[in-house]
Short mmCIF file of C-alpha atoms in Angstrom, two decimals:
data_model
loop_
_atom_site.label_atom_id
_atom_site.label_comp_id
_atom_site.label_asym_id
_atom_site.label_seq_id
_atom_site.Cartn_x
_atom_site.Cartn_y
_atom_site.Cartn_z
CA UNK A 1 11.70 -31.49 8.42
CA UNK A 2 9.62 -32.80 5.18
CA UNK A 3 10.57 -36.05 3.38
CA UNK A 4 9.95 -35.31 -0.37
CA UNK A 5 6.17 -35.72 -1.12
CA UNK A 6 5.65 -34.42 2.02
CA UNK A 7 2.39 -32.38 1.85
CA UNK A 8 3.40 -28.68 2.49
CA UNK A 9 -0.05 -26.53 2.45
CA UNK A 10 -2.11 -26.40 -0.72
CA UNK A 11 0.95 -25.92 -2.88
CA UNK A 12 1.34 -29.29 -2.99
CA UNK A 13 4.45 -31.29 -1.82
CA UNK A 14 8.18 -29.81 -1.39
CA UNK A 15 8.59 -30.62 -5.44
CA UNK A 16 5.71 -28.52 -5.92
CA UNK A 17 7.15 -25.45 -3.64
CA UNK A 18 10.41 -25.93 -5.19
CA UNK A 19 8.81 -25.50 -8.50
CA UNK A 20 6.60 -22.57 -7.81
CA UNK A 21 10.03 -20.71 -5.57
CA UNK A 22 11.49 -21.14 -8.80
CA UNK A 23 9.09 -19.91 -11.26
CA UNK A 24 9.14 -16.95 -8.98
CA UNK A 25 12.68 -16.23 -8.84
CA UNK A 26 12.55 -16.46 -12.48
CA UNK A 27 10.11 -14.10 -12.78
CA UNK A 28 11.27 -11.78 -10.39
CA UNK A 29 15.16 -11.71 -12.25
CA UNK A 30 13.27 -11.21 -15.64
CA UNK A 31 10.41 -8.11 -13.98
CA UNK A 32 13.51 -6.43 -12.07
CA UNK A 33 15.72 -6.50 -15.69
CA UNK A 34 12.52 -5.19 -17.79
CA UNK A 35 12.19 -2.47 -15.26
CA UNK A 36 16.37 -1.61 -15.43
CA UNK A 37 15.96 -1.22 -19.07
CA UNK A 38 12.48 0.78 -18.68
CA UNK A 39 14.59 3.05 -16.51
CA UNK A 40 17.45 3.26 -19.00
CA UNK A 41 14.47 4.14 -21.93
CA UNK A 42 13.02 6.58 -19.44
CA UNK A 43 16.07 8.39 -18.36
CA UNK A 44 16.79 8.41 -22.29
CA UNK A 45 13.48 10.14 -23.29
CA UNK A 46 13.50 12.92 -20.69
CA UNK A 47 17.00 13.01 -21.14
CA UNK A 48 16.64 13.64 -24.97
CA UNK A 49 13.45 16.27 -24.39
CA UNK A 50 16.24 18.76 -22.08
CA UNK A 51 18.27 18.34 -25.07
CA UNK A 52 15.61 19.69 -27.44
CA UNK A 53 13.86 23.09 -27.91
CA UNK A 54 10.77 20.94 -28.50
CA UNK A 55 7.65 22.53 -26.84
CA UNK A 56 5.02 19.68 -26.06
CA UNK A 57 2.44 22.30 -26.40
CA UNK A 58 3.01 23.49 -29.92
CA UNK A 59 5.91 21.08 -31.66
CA UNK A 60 4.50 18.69 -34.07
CA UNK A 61 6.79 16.76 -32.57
CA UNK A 62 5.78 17.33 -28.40
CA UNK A 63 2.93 14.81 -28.82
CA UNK A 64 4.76 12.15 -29.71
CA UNK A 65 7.34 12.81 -26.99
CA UNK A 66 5.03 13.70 -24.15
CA UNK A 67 3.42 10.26 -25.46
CA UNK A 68 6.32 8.43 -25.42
CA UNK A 69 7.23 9.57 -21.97
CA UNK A 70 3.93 8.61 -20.61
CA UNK A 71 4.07 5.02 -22.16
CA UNK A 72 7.26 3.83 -20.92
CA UNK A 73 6.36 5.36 -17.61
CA UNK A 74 3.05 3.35 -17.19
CA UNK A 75 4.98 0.59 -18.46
CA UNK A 76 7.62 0.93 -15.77
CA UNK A 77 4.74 1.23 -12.90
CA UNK A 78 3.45 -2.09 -13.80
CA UNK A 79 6.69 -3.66 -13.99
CA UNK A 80 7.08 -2.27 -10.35
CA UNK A 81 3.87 -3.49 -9.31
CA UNK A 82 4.49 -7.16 -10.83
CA UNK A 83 7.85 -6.73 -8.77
CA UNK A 84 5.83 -6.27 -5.55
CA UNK A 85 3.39 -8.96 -6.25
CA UNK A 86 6.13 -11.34 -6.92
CA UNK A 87 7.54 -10.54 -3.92
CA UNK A 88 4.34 -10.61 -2.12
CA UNK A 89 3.97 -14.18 -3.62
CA UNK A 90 7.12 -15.38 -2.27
CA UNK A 91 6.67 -14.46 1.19
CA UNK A 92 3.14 -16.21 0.54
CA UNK A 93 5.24 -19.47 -0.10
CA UNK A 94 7.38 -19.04 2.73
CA UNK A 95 4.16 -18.27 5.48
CA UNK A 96 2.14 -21.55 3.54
CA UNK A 97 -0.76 -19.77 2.02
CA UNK A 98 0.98 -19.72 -1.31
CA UNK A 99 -1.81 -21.33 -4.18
CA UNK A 100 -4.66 -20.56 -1.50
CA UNK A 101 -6.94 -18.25 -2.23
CA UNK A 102 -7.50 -15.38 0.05
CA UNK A 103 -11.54 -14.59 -0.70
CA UNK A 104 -12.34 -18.13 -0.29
CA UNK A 105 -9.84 -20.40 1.26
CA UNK A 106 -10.00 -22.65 -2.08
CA UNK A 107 -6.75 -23.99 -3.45
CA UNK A 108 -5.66 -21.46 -6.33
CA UNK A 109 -5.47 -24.51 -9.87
CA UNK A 110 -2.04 -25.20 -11.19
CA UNK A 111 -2.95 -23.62 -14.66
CA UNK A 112 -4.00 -20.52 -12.81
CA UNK A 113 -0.41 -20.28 -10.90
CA UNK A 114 1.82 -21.64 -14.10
CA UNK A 115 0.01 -18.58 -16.11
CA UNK A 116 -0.41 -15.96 -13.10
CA UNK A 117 2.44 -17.34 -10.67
CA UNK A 118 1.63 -14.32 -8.04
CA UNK A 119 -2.20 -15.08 -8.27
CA UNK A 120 -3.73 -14.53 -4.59
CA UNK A 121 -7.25 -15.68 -6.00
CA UNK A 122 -9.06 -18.82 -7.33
CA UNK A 123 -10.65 -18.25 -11.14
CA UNK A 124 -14.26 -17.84 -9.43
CA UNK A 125 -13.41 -15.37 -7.09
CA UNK A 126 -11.32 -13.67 -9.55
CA UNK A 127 -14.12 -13.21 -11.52
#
């Protein structure tokens, strides 16, 4: 068992994986209710183009649905993916290769995790 400041892998010591485990359960809980309420907007917009007569083709107004559609469906996909590499982050931290990077075996900087908390790569190899 580890004694607080404990070294535990490149994250640092059990303060450190504490930290990080909650940074990513924090952003996890805030990804998974962006992409409820992306689902809600979705399910709204198709929802409201059944309802219409519009024609994407020729309505003015089809553009701007079809467009609207499209947006908060990319927008949903990336929210998914951030999901998955949250959760891919998490079961970094619980193997030990959380904050190392996986081209280069470096440690992954604090400022790089605080900004990009599921980062699997160092700035340089990111680059």
């Amino acid at each position: 068992m580890h004694e607080p400041g404990d070294e535990v892998g490149p994250a640092g010591t059990d303060a450190a994986t504490g930290d990080a485990r909650a940074a990513l359960l924090q952003a996890r809980v805030e990804t998974a209710s962006q992409i409820a309420a992306l689902s809600r907007d979705l399910d709204g917009v198709i929802d409201a183009s059944l309802d219409s007569n519009a024609d994407d083709e020729h309505d003015p107004e089809g553009a701007t649905i079809a467009f609207e559609r499209a947006q908060v469906a990319a927008l949903l996909v990336g929210a998914r993916r951030r999901l998955a590499e949250l959760d891919a982050a998490l079961e970094r931290l619980d193997a030990g290769t959380y904050g190392t990077c996986e081209r280069c075996g470096s440690v992954i900087p604090a400022e790089r995790l605080a900004v990009r908390p599921f980062a699997r790569t160092c700035v340089g190899c990111a680059r």
